[in-house]
Short mmCIF file of C-alpha atoms in Angstrom, two decimals:
data_model
loop_
_atom_site.label_atom_id
_atom_site.label_comp_id
_atom_site.label_asym_id
_atom_site.label_seq_id
_atom_site.Cartn_x
_atom_site.Cartn_y
_atom_site.Cartn_z
CA MET A 1 -142.41 68.10 20.22
CA LYS A 2 -139.73 65.51 20.85
CA LYS A 3 -141.28 62.06 21.29
CA TYR A 4 -138.56 59.51 20.66
CA ILE A 5 -135.00 58.30 21.12
CA ILE A 6 -133.25 56.24 18.44
CA SER A 7 -130.82 53.56 19.53
CA ILE A 8 -128.43 52.23 16.88
CA ASP A 9 -127.28 48.78 17.93
CA GLN A 10 -124.42 47.81 15.61
CA GLY A 11 -123.51 44.20 16.36
CA THR A 12 -121.31 41.50 14.92
CA THR A 13 -124.02 39.85 12.84
CA SER A 14 -126.45 42.69 12.25
CA THR A 15 -127.18 46.40 12.49
CA ARG A 16 -130.41 47.51 14.12
CA ALA A 17 -132.16 50.81 14.68
CA ILE A 18 -134.74 50.87 17.46
CA LEU A 19 -137.20 53.64 18.27
CA PHE A 20 -138.04 54.17 21.96
CA ASP A 21 -140.79 56.40 23.36
CA GLN A 22 -140.91 58.49 26.54
CA GLN A 23 -141.85 55.41 28.61
CA GLN A 24 -138.85 53.42 27.24
CA ASN A 25 -141.17 51.21 25.19
CA ILE A 26 -140.13 49.97 21.76
CA VAL A 27 -142.08 51.64 18.97
CA ALA A 28 -140.33 50.08 15.96
CA VAL A 29 -137.29 47.99 15.03
CA SER A 30 -135.35 47.82 11.78
CA GLN A 31 -132.58 45.29 11.17
CA GLU A 32 -130.07 44.27 8.50
CA GLU A 33 -127.66 41.37 8.68
CA ILE A 34 -123.92 42.04 8.32
CA HIS A 35 -121.64 39.83 6.27
CA ASN A 36 -118.60 38.34 8.02
CA SER A 37 -115.68 37.08 5.96
CA PHE A 38 -113.11 34.51 7.08
CA PRO A 39 -109.96 35.02 4.94
CA GLN A 40 -108.03 32.40 6.89
CA PRO A 41 -108.84 30.04 9.77
CA GLY A 42 -109.39 32.12 12.91
CA TRP A 43 -109.58 35.40 10.98
CA VAL A 44 -112.83 37.42 10.98
CA GLU A 45 -113.30 40.62 8.95
CA GLN A 46 -116.12 42.92 7.86
CA ASP A 47 -116.63 45.69 5.32
CA ALA A 48 -116.80 48.95 7.32
CA ASN A 49 -118.67 50.65 4.48
CA GLU A 50 -121.31 47.92 4.59
CA ILE A 51 -121.74 48.64 8.30
CA TRP A 52 -122.21 52.35 7.56
CA LEU A 53 -124.67 51.77 4.71
CA SER A 54 -126.65 49.29 6.79
CA THR A 55 -126.96 51.98 9.48
CA LEU A 56 -128.41 54.46 6.99
CA SER A 57 -130.76 51.82 5.64
CA CYS A 58 -132.00 50.90 9.11
CA LEU A 59 -132.66 54.55 9.96
CA SER A 60 -134.67 55.00 6.77
CA SER A 61 -136.65 51.80 7.34
CA LEU A 62 -137.33 52.77 10.96
CA PHE A 63 -139.20 55.91 9.93
CA LEU A 64 -141.12 54.04 7.25
CA LYS A 65 -142.22 51.36 9.72
CA SER A 66 -143.13 53.69 12.58
CA GLY A 67 -144.55 56.73 10.84
CA ALA A 68 -142.41 58.85 13.17
CA GLN A 69 -140.83 62.02 11.83
CA PRO A 70 -137.10 62.84 12.08
CA ASP A 71 -137.82 66.13 13.88
CA GLU A 72 -139.59 64.17 16.65
CA VAL A 73 -136.34 62.43 17.65
CA ALA A 74 -134.69 63.97 20.71
CA SER A 75 -131.35 62.17 20.46
CA ILE A 76 -129.49 59.22 18.96
CA GLY A 77 -127.58 56.68 21.04
CA ILE A 78 -125.01 54.29 19.55
CA THR A 79 -124.06 50.94 21.03
CA ASN A 80 -121.63 48.73 19.19
CA GLN A 81 -119.58 45.56 18.91
CA ARG A 82 -116.42 46.43 20.80
CA GLU A 83 -112.73 46.10 19.84
CA THR A 84 -113.56 45.74 16.11
CA THR A 85 -110.99 47.95 14.43
CA VAL A 86 -111.26 50.29 11.45
CA VAL A 87 -108.36 52.31 10.04
CA TRP A 88 -109.29 54.80 7.34
CA ASN A 89 -107.97 57.72 5.31
CA LYS A 90 -109.49 60.93 6.61
CA LYS A 91 -109.17 62.66 3.23
CA THR A 92 -110.97 59.99 1.20
CA GLY A 93 -113.13 58.58 4.00
CA MET A 94 -112.23 55.09 2.81
CA PRO A 95 -110.94 52.26 5.05
CA ILE A 96 -107.46 51.05 4.10
CA HIS A 97 -108.37 47.48 5.12
CA ASN A 98 -111.47 45.55 6.14
CA ALA A 99 -112.64 46.05 9.69
CA ILE A 100 -110.88 43.45 11.85
CA VAL A 101 -113.57 41.94 14.07
CA TRP A 102 -113.11 41.48 17.81
CA GLN A 103 -113.23 37.68 17.39
CA SER A 104 -110.36 37.62 14.90
CA ARG A 105 -107.12 35.96 15.93
CA GLN A 106 -104.99 37.24 13.05
CA THR A 107 -102.79 39.29 15.36
CA ALA A 108 -101.63 36.26 17.36
CA ALA A 109 -98.03 36.57 16.13
CA ILE A 110 -97.90 40.22 17.19
CA VAL A 111 -99.26 39.29 20.60
CA GLU A 112 -96.55 36.65 21.02
CA ARG A 113 -93.95 39.21 20.08
CA TYR A 114 -95.09 41.50 22.89
CA LYS A 115 -95.45 38.66 25.38
CA LYS A 116 -91.77 37.85 24.87
CA MET A 117 -90.99 41.45 25.81
CA GLY A 118 -92.47 40.80 29.27
CA VAL A 119 -94.93 43.72 29.13
CA GLU A 120 -98.06 41.83 30.23
CA PRO A 121 -97.99 43.02 33.88
CA LEU A 122 -97.60 46.65 32.75
CA ILE A 123 -100.51 46.33 30.31
CA LYS A 124 -102.78 44.68 32.86
CA GLU A 125 -102.04 47.28 35.53
CA LYS A 126 -102.75 50.21 33.22
CA THR A 127 -105.63 48.83 31.16
CA GLY A 128 -107.24 46.08 33.24
CA LEU A 129 -106.95 43.80 30.18
CA VAL A 130 -104.86 40.81 29.18
CA LEU A 131 -102.50 40.83 26.20
CA ASP A 132 -104.63 39.07 23.59
CA PRO A 133 -105.57 39.42 19.89
CA TYR A 134 -109.09 40.29 21.11
CA PHE A 135 -108.23 43.93 21.73
CA SER A 136 -107.75 46.80 19.29
CA ALA A 137 -104.11 47.87 19.69
CA THR A 138 -102.65 44.74 18.11
CA LYS A 139 -105.20 45.02 15.30
CA ILE A 140 -104.04 48.59 14.53
CA ARG A 141 -100.44 47.40 14.63
CA TRP A 142 -101.32 44.54 12.24
CA VAL A 143 -102.94 46.87 9.69
CA LEU A 144 -100.00 49.27 9.72
CA GLU A 145 -97.51 46.43 9.28
CA GLU A 146 -99.60 44.57 6.69
CA LYS A 147 -99.89 47.74 4.58
CA ASN A 148 -96.26 48.71 5.30
CA ILE A 149 -97.36 52.16 6.47
CA HIS A 150 -94.92 54.52 8.13
CA ASN A 151 -96.61 57.87 7.47
CA THR A 152 -99.88 57.95 9.43
CA GLU A 153 -100.60 61.66 8.99
CA ASP A 154 -103.82 61.04 7.00
CA LEU A 155 -104.97 57.95 8.91
CA LEU A 156 -107.57 57.65 11.64
CA PHE A 157 -108.45 54.74 13.88
CA GLY A 158 -111.75 53.97 15.43
CA THR A 159 -113.88 51.22 16.87
CA ILE A 160 -117.33 51.00 15.29
CA ASP A 161 -118.81 53.78 17.45
CA THR A 162 -116.09 56.15 16.26
CA TRP A 163 -116.47 55.11 12.63
CA LEU A 164 -120.24 55.67 12.66
CA VAL A 165 -120.06 59.08 14.35
CA TRP A 166 -117.33 60.20 11.95
CA LYS A 167 -119.51 59.17 9.00
CA MET A 168 -122.68 60.63 10.51
CA THR A 169 -121.01 64.01 11.01
CA ASN A 170 -119.29 63.94 7.61
CA GLY A 171 -115.86 63.77 9.21
CA LYS A 172 -116.38 66.64 11.64
CA VAL A 173 -116.27 64.57 14.85
CA HIS A 174 -113.64 61.96 15.72
CA VAL A 175 -114.46 60.66 19.21
CA THR A 176 -114.93 57.50 21.24
CA ASP A 177 -116.41 57.03 24.68
CA VAL A 178 -114.54 55.65 27.68
CA THR A 179 -116.19 52.21 27.50
CA ASN A 180 -114.97 51.56 23.97
CA ALA A 181 -111.61 53.22 24.64
CA SER A 182 -111.10 50.93 27.62
CA ARG A 183 -111.10 47.94 25.22
CA THR A 184 -108.17 49.05 23.08
CA LEU A 185 -105.13 48.25 25.31
CA LEU A 186 -104.29 51.95 24.96
CA LEU A 187 -106.45 53.64 27.62
CA ASN A 188 -105.28 53.98 31.20
CA ILE A 189 -108.45 53.06 33.10
CA HIS A 190 -107.26 54.99 36.15
CA THR A 191 -106.77 58.34 34.36
CA LEU A 192 -109.34 57.64 31.60
CA ASP A 193 -107.05 58.97 28.91
CA TRP A 194 -104.74 57.55 26.25
CA ASP A 195 -101.55 56.32 27.87
CA LYS A 196 -98.33 57.69 26.38
CA GLU A 197 -96.25 54.70 27.45
CA LEU A 198 -98.66 52.24 25.82
CA LEU A 199 -98.83 54.28 22.61
CA GLU A 200 -95.05 54.15 22.42
CA LEU A 201 -95.04 50.44 23.20
CA PHE A 202 -97.40 49.61 20.33
CA ASP A 203 -95.92 52.34 18.12
CA ILE A 204 -99.32 53.94 17.49
CA PRO A 205 -99.30 57.73 17.01
CA LEU A 206 -101.72 59.84 19.03
CA ASN A 207 -102.89 61.67 15.90
CA MET A 208 -104.66 58.50 14.75
CA LEU A 209 -106.74 58.19 17.92
CA PRO A 210 -110.14 59.75 18.65
CA GLN A 211 -110.84 62.09 21.53
CA VAL A 212 -112.16 60.23 24.60
CA VAL A 213 -115.57 61.49 25.77
CA ASP A 214 -118.25 60.60 28.32
CA THR A 215 -120.61 57.70 27.68
CA SER A 216 -123.62 60.02 27.97
CA GLY A 217 -123.31 63.51 26.52
CA ILE A 218 -123.89 65.24 23.21
CA VAL A 219 -120.79 64.76 21.05
CA GLY A 220 -122.10 66.23 17.80
CA TYR A 221 -125.00 66.26 15.38
CA ILE A 222 -125.84 63.92 12.55
CA ASP A 223 -125.54 65.80 9.27
CA PRO A 224 -129.01 66.60 7.86
CA VAL A 225 -128.05 64.95 4.57
CA HIS A 226 -128.08 61.61 6.44
CA PHE A 227 -131.22 62.32 8.47
CA PHE A 228 -133.85 63.57 6.05
CA ASN A 229 -132.79 67.23 6.17
CA THR A 230 -133.05 67.28 9.95
CA SER A 231 -130.28 67.78 12.49
CA CYS A 232 -130.30 65.55 15.56
CA PRO A 233 -127.86 65.31 18.48
CA ILE A 234 -125.79 62.18 19.05
CA GLY A 235 -126.18 61.79 22.81
CA ALA A 236 -124.50 58.49 23.71
CA MET A 237 -121.73 56.15 22.63
CA VAL A 238 -121.31 52.93 24.57
CA GLY A 239 -119.88 49.45 24.09
CA ASP A 240 -122.61 46.84 23.74
CA GLN A 241 -121.89 44.94 26.95
CA GLN A 242 -121.71 48.06 29.10
CA SER A 243 -124.92 49.20 27.42
CA ALA A 244 -126.61 45.93 28.39
CA LEU A 245 -125.41 46.41 31.99
CA PHE A 246 -127.07 49.85 32.01
CA GLY A 247 -130.15 48.55 30.22
CA GLN A 248 -130.49 45.77 32.81
CA SER A 249 -130.51 48.44 35.57
CA CYS A 250 -127.38 47.00 37.19
CA PHE A 251 -126.64 50.34 38.81
CA HIS A 252 -125.36 49.05 42.13
CA LYS A 253 -122.10 47.40 43.08
CA GLY A 254 -122.30 43.60 42.91
CA GLU A 255 -125.12 43.36 40.36
CA VAL A 256 -124.41 40.94 37.49
CA LYS A 257 -125.78 40.43 33.99
CA ASN A 258 -124.99 37.89 31.28
CA THR A 259 -125.52 38.53 27.57
CA TYR A 260 -125.87 35.68 25.11
CA GLY A 261 -124.96 37.38 21.86
CA THR A 262 -122.54 36.36 19.14
CA GLY A 263 -120.20 35.91 22.09
CA GLY A 264 -121.11 35.62 25.74
CA PHE A 265 -120.38 38.40 28.21
CA LEU A 266 -120.73 38.37 31.98
CA LEU A 267 -120.36 41.76 33.66
CA MET A 268 -120.49 42.78 37.29
CA ASN A 269 -120.81 46.37 38.47
CA THR A 270 -117.84 47.01 40.79
CA GLY A 271 -118.70 50.62 41.63
CA ASP A 272 -116.21 53.46 41.42
CA THR A 273 -113.13 51.23 41.75
CA PRO A 274 -111.66 48.87 39.15
CA ILE A 275 -110.99 45.36 40.49
CA HIS A 276 -107.95 43.64 39.01
CA SER A 277 -108.75 39.98 38.55
CA GLN A 278 -106.37 37.21 39.58
CA LYS A 279 -108.40 34.68 37.60
CA GLY A 280 -108.31 35.88 34.00
CA LEU A 281 -111.24 38.30 34.08
CA LEU A 282 -111.04 41.84 32.72
CA SER A 283 -111.38 45.19 34.46
CA THR A 284 -113.24 47.65 32.28
CA VAL A 285 -115.08 50.96 32.38
CA ALA A 286 -118.85 50.46 32.69
CA TRP A 287 -119.80 54.09 31.99
CA LYS A 288 -118.93 57.69 32.67
CA ILE A 289 -121.74 60.20 33.11
CA GLN A 290 -120.32 63.62 33.97
CA ASP A 291 -118.54 63.08 37.32
CA GLU A 292 -119.86 59.55 37.83
CA VAL A 293 -117.42 56.83 36.80
CA CYS A 294 -118.46 53.20 37.16
CA TYR A 295 -116.28 50.14 36.55
CA ALA A 296 -117.07 46.51 35.82
CA LEU A 297 -115.44 43.11 36.08
CA GLU A 298 -115.97 41.14 32.88
CA GLY A 299 -115.68 37.63 31.54
CA SER A 300 -115.70 37.33 27.74
CA ILE A 301 -116.70 34.20 25.80
CA PHE A 302 -115.72 34.31 22.14
CA VAL A 303 -118.38 31.91 20.81
CA SER A 304 -121.89 31.76 22.23
CA GLY A 305 -124.83 32.54 19.93
CA SER A 306 -122.57 32.20 16.89
CA LEU A 307 -122.45 28.46 17.66
CA ILE A 308 -126.20 28.31 17.00
CA GLN A 309 -125.68 30.37 13.84
CA TRP A 310 -123.10 27.80 12.69
CA LEU A 311 -125.55 24.94 13.27
CA ARG A 312 -128.13 26.85 11.21
CA ASP A 313 -126.02 28.21 8.36
CA GLY A 314 -123.03 25.87 8.28
CA LEU A 315 -124.54 22.50 9.11
CA LYS A 316 -128.15 23.30 8.02
CA PHE A 317 -129.60 21.64 11.14
CA PHE A 318 -132.59 23.99 11.20
CA LYS A 319 -133.92 27.10 9.48
CA SER A 320 -134.43 29.35 12.50
CA ALA A 321 -132.70 29.59 15.87
CA LYS A 322 -136.16 29.61 17.44
CA GLU A 323 -136.43 25.90 16.60
CA THR A 324 -133.59 24.98 18.94
CA GLU A 325 -135.73 25.04 22.08
CA ASP A 326 -138.14 22.41 20.78
CA ILE A 327 -135.27 20.35 19.35
CA ALA A 328 -133.35 20.43 22.65
CA THR A 329 -136.36 19.48 24.77
CA SER A 330 -137.31 16.61 22.46
CA VAL A 331 -134.59 14.53 24.18
CA ASP A 332 -133.97 14.00 27.89
CA SER A 333 -130.21 14.59 27.69
CA CYS A 334 -127.29 15.14 25.33
CA ASN A 335 -126.65 11.37 25.40
CA GLY A 336 -123.12 12.00 26.66
CA VAL A 337 -122.20 14.65 24.05
CA MET A 338 -120.17 17.73 25.04
CA ILE A 339 -119.37 20.57 22.63
CA VAL A 340 -116.59 23.08 23.31
CA PRO A 341 -117.14 25.88 20.74
CA ALA A 342 -113.58 27.22 20.60
CA PHE A 343 -113.85 28.26 16.93
CA THR A 344 -111.45 31.15 17.52
CA GLY A 345 -109.85 29.89 20.71
CA LEU A 346 -111.11 30.24 24.27
CA GLY A 347 -111.67 33.56 26.03
CA ALA A 348 -111.95 34.07 29.79
CA PRO A 349 -110.85 32.53 32.02
CA TYR A 350 -108.60 30.38 29.78
CA TRP A 351 -107.27 32.88 27.20
CA ASN A 352 -106.05 30.19 24.82
CA ASP A 353 -106.11 31.37 21.19
CA GLU A 354 -104.42 28.23 19.86
CA CYS A 355 -107.11 25.63 20.57
CA ARG A 356 -110.12 25.03 18.32
CA GLY A 357 -113.63 23.67 18.76
CA ALA A 358 -114.26 20.04 19.67
CA ILE A 359 -117.12 17.57 20.08
CA PHE A 360 -116.81 14.75 22.61
CA GLY A 361 -118.90 11.66 23.35
CA LEU A 362 -120.18 10.84 19.86
CA THR A 363 -121.81 7.43 19.37
CA ARG A 364 -123.94 5.83 16.65
CA GLY A 365 -126.91 6.90 18.75
CA THR A 366 -125.99 10.61 18.48
CA ASP A 367 -128.29 12.68 16.29
CA ILE A 368 -129.05 16.33 15.55
CA ARG A 369 -131.16 16.70 18.70
CA HIS A 370 -128.26 15.80 20.97
CA LEU A 371 -125.88 18.16 19.16
CA VAL A 372 -128.33 21.06 19.38
CA ARG A 373 -128.95 20.44 23.07
CA ALA A 374 -125.22 20.14 23.76
CA SER A 375 -124.63 23.43 21.94
CA LEU A 376 -127.13 25.27 24.13
CA GLU A 377 -125.73 23.64 27.25
CA SER A 378 -122.20 24.73 26.28
CA MET A 379 -123.32 28.36 26.50
CA ALA A 380 -124.41 27.79 30.09
CA TYR A 381 -121.26 25.85 31.02
CA GLN A 382 -119.05 28.67 29.73
CA SER A 383 -121.04 31.15 31.81
CA LYS A 384 -120.56 28.98 34.91
CA ASP A 385 -116.80 29.03 34.31
CA LEU A 386 -116.95 32.82 34.54
CA ILE A 387 -119.29 32.96 37.54
CA LEU A 388 -117.00 30.69 39.57
CA VAL A 389 -113.84 32.72 38.94
CA MET A 390 -115.73 35.97 39.51
CA GLU A 391 -116.79 34.66 42.92
CA GLU A 392 -113.16 33.77 43.69
CA ASP A 393 -111.99 37.26 42.72
CA LEU A 394 -114.65 38.91 44.86
CA HIS A 395 -114.64 36.40 47.74
CA GLN A 396 -118.43 36.35 47.69
CA LYS A 397 -121.25 34.30 46.21
CA ILE A 398 -123.34 35.60 43.33
CA THR A 399 -126.96 35.09 44.37
CA HIS A 400 -128.79 35.61 41.06
CA LEU A 401 -128.15 36.39 37.41
CA LYS A 402 -129.88 38.70 34.93
CA VAL A 403 -129.73 37.54 31.32
CA ASP A 404 -130.32 39.15 27.95
CA GLY A 405 -129.31 38.80 24.30
CA GLY A 406 -130.95 36.89 21.47
CA ALA A 407 -130.49 33.41 22.95
CA SER A 408 -132.13 34.46 26.23
CA ALA A 409 -135.44 33.97 24.40
CA ASN A 410 -134.69 30.23 24.69
CA CYS A 411 -136.38 29.01 27.88
CA PHE A 412 -134.44 25.72 27.82
CA LEU A 413 -131.17 27.67 27.95
CA ASN A 414 -132.38 29.88 30.80
CA GLN A 415 -133.57 26.89 32.82
CA PHE A 416 -130.37 24.94 32.26
CA GLN A 417 -128.36 28.05 33.17
CA SER A 418 -130.25 28.27 36.46
CA ASP A 419 -129.77 24.54 37.06
CA ILE A 420 -126.04 24.49 36.36
CA LEU A 421 -125.42 27.63 38.48
CA GLU A 422 -127.88 26.57 41.19
CA ILE A 423 -129.15 30.15 41.49
CA PRO A 424 -132.19 32.02 40.10
CA VAL A 425 -131.96 33.44 36.59
CA TYR A 426 -134.04 36.48 35.60
CA LYS A 427 -134.81 37.37 32.01
CA SER A 428 -136.24 40.75 31.15
CA VAL A 429 -139.41 40.62 29.09
CA MET A 430 -137.82 43.57 27.30
CA THR A 431 -135.41 41.62 25.10
CA GLU A 432 -133.62 44.67 23.68
CA THR A 433 -131.74 45.63 26.85
CA THR A 434 -128.54 46.48 24.97
CA ALA A 435 -130.37 48.97 22.78
CA LEU A 436 -132.31 50.20 25.82
CA GLY A 437 -129.06 51.05 27.61
CA ALA A 438 -127.91 53.28 24.75
CA ALA A 439 -131.37 54.86 24.53
CA ARG A 440 -131.34 55.62 28.26
CA LEU A 441 -127.88 57.19 28.05
CA ALA A 442 -128.84 59.27 25.00
CA GLY A 443 -132.04 60.36 26.70
CA LEU A 444 -130.13 61.47 29.80
CA ALA A 445 -127.86 63.63 27.64
CA CYS A 446 -130.73 65.74 26.30
CA GLY A 447 -133.09 65.66 29.31
CA PHE A 448 -135.56 63.32 27.60
CA TYR A 449 -135.16 60.80 30.45
CA LYS A 450 -134.32 61.20 34.12
CA ARG A 451 -132.24 58.72 36.10
CA GLU A 452 -135.17 57.90 38.38
CA ASP A 453 -137.05 56.67 35.30
CA PHE A 454 -134.73 53.67 35.02
CA LYS A 455 -136.05 50.60 36.80
CA ASP A 456 -136.29 46.88 36.08
CA GLY A 457 -139.19 45.98 33.87
CA LYS A 458 -141.14 42.74 34.07
CA LEU A 459 -138.86 39.72 34.62
CA ASP A 460 -139.32 36.03 33.86
CA GLU A 461 -137.91 33.87 36.68
CA PHE A 462 -136.12 30.53 36.29
CA LEU A 463 -135.34 28.61 39.47
CA PRO A 464 -132.96 25.62 39.91
CA GLN A 465 -134.72 22.27 39.49
CA ARG A 466 -131.92 19.67 39.55
CA ASP A 467 -130.11 18.12 42.48
CA HIS A 468 -126.57 19.20 43.31
CA GLU A 469 -124.99 15.79 42.69
CA SER A 470 -126.20 15.51 39.08
CA ILE A 471 -125.07 19.07 38.35
CA GLU A 472 -121.60 18.35 39.71
CA LYS A 473 -121.28 15.27 37.48
CA LEU A 474 -122.27 17.25 34.38
CA TYR A 475 -119.88 20.08 35.17
CA GLU A 476 -117.00 17.64 35.79
CA LYS A 477 -117.54 16.26 32.27
CA TRP A 478 -117.45 19.82 30.92
CA LYS A 479 -114.15 20.55 32.65
CA LYS A 480 -112.65 17.38 31.20
CA ALA A 481 -113.82 18.44 27.73
CA ILE A 482 -112.24 21.88 28.19
CA GLN A 483 -108.96 20.31 29.30
CA ALA A 484 -108.91 17.94 26.34
CA THR A 485 -109.67 20.77 23.90
CA GLN A 486 -106.72 22.78 25.12
CA MET A 487 -104.39 19.78 24.77
CA TYR A 488 -105.23 19.29 21.09
#
């Protein structure tokens, strides 16, 4: 009897495998951290083989922790860090370069080259994206040029979902779903297929690209050698932010969620029509389930939770991110400090990859507590930037916000987010909403779940507590800090 769904959540800082039961409850979680390397300032890379081996390790550990058996698993869903690019040799199965992480700015020169060609309007119309090092096409171009490759006959490209499925199936299946494909600068989001004109523009051959498939649907089976001599269908592939949107039950047009992960990501369900932003937001595919296609409007923040990781690992301010709530609330304010965490430039709505992080308002009275509090507040300020431009694009007010991601466990952050937005913030008690989205989609593919099973779970509510005038003063200081950062 099938009792479980496995969700593989492959993120920027860790890989996790999570076991869900028939009631969408978490049975067990296994996690391994992923090493990020920084070869040059602004560059971020990973070892794609480490990602693959961590996935196998998490699967093994999951069964040991839970006591579940592989033949009790109905389906596997994969959700992943998006845009991160792997190019590998299909004969050897080995990457020809490290995975270039979505945050990495090493393709900035290539982006400038294309900007001078005047192709930005064409790219935005076809893909819903801006021309930026963030996306996969320029990363593929960089690898091919860096390695001086002209013959691509034996090469394959994939984002992390594609790489994992290819490894899981021992090279039998080379696919990506529409959500991940829509983040490459190569997919036409209107036709939901690779665009010939864009492939020619970036000089990327079609033979390198995976087949585009639905977000929910069985694409293949994990080879028994990787799954304890048991075959199991792979029933979902979905980008992590779209997965969180689905996991947060944002099924209706106008519903919004914000994820505080390594980066920050605000997504709104826009229904069956893509909305092209005039304010620097992205149009993207939210999911495709058979004939149902749903789009989203997205704001992407490059540095969110990774700022807290830097305070922990780089500056040694504390040993665990959990400590930040008590540290932040041990002072009444940031004592005038503002932090703009533009470690790899600024994402939406600014799209400035030249600027770098900055701290303003330091005095002799500044201590660790003020810096920690300012770091948490910066996550909320960046989210407000996105909410305001999203409202301008849609010509309507956003009345509430659902939040998830690791930092949403921080009640100070949630309360300050509600205060600075002046709207209610709702946090799901189920913290693993990204993994839940992939589990739901995988369960739909094999009949383990039904759509009517998907509802909001228990929510924690945070209501605005500050007066409008004080909020306006704080936000004005933030905007000045942003302006000064971009002038540096």
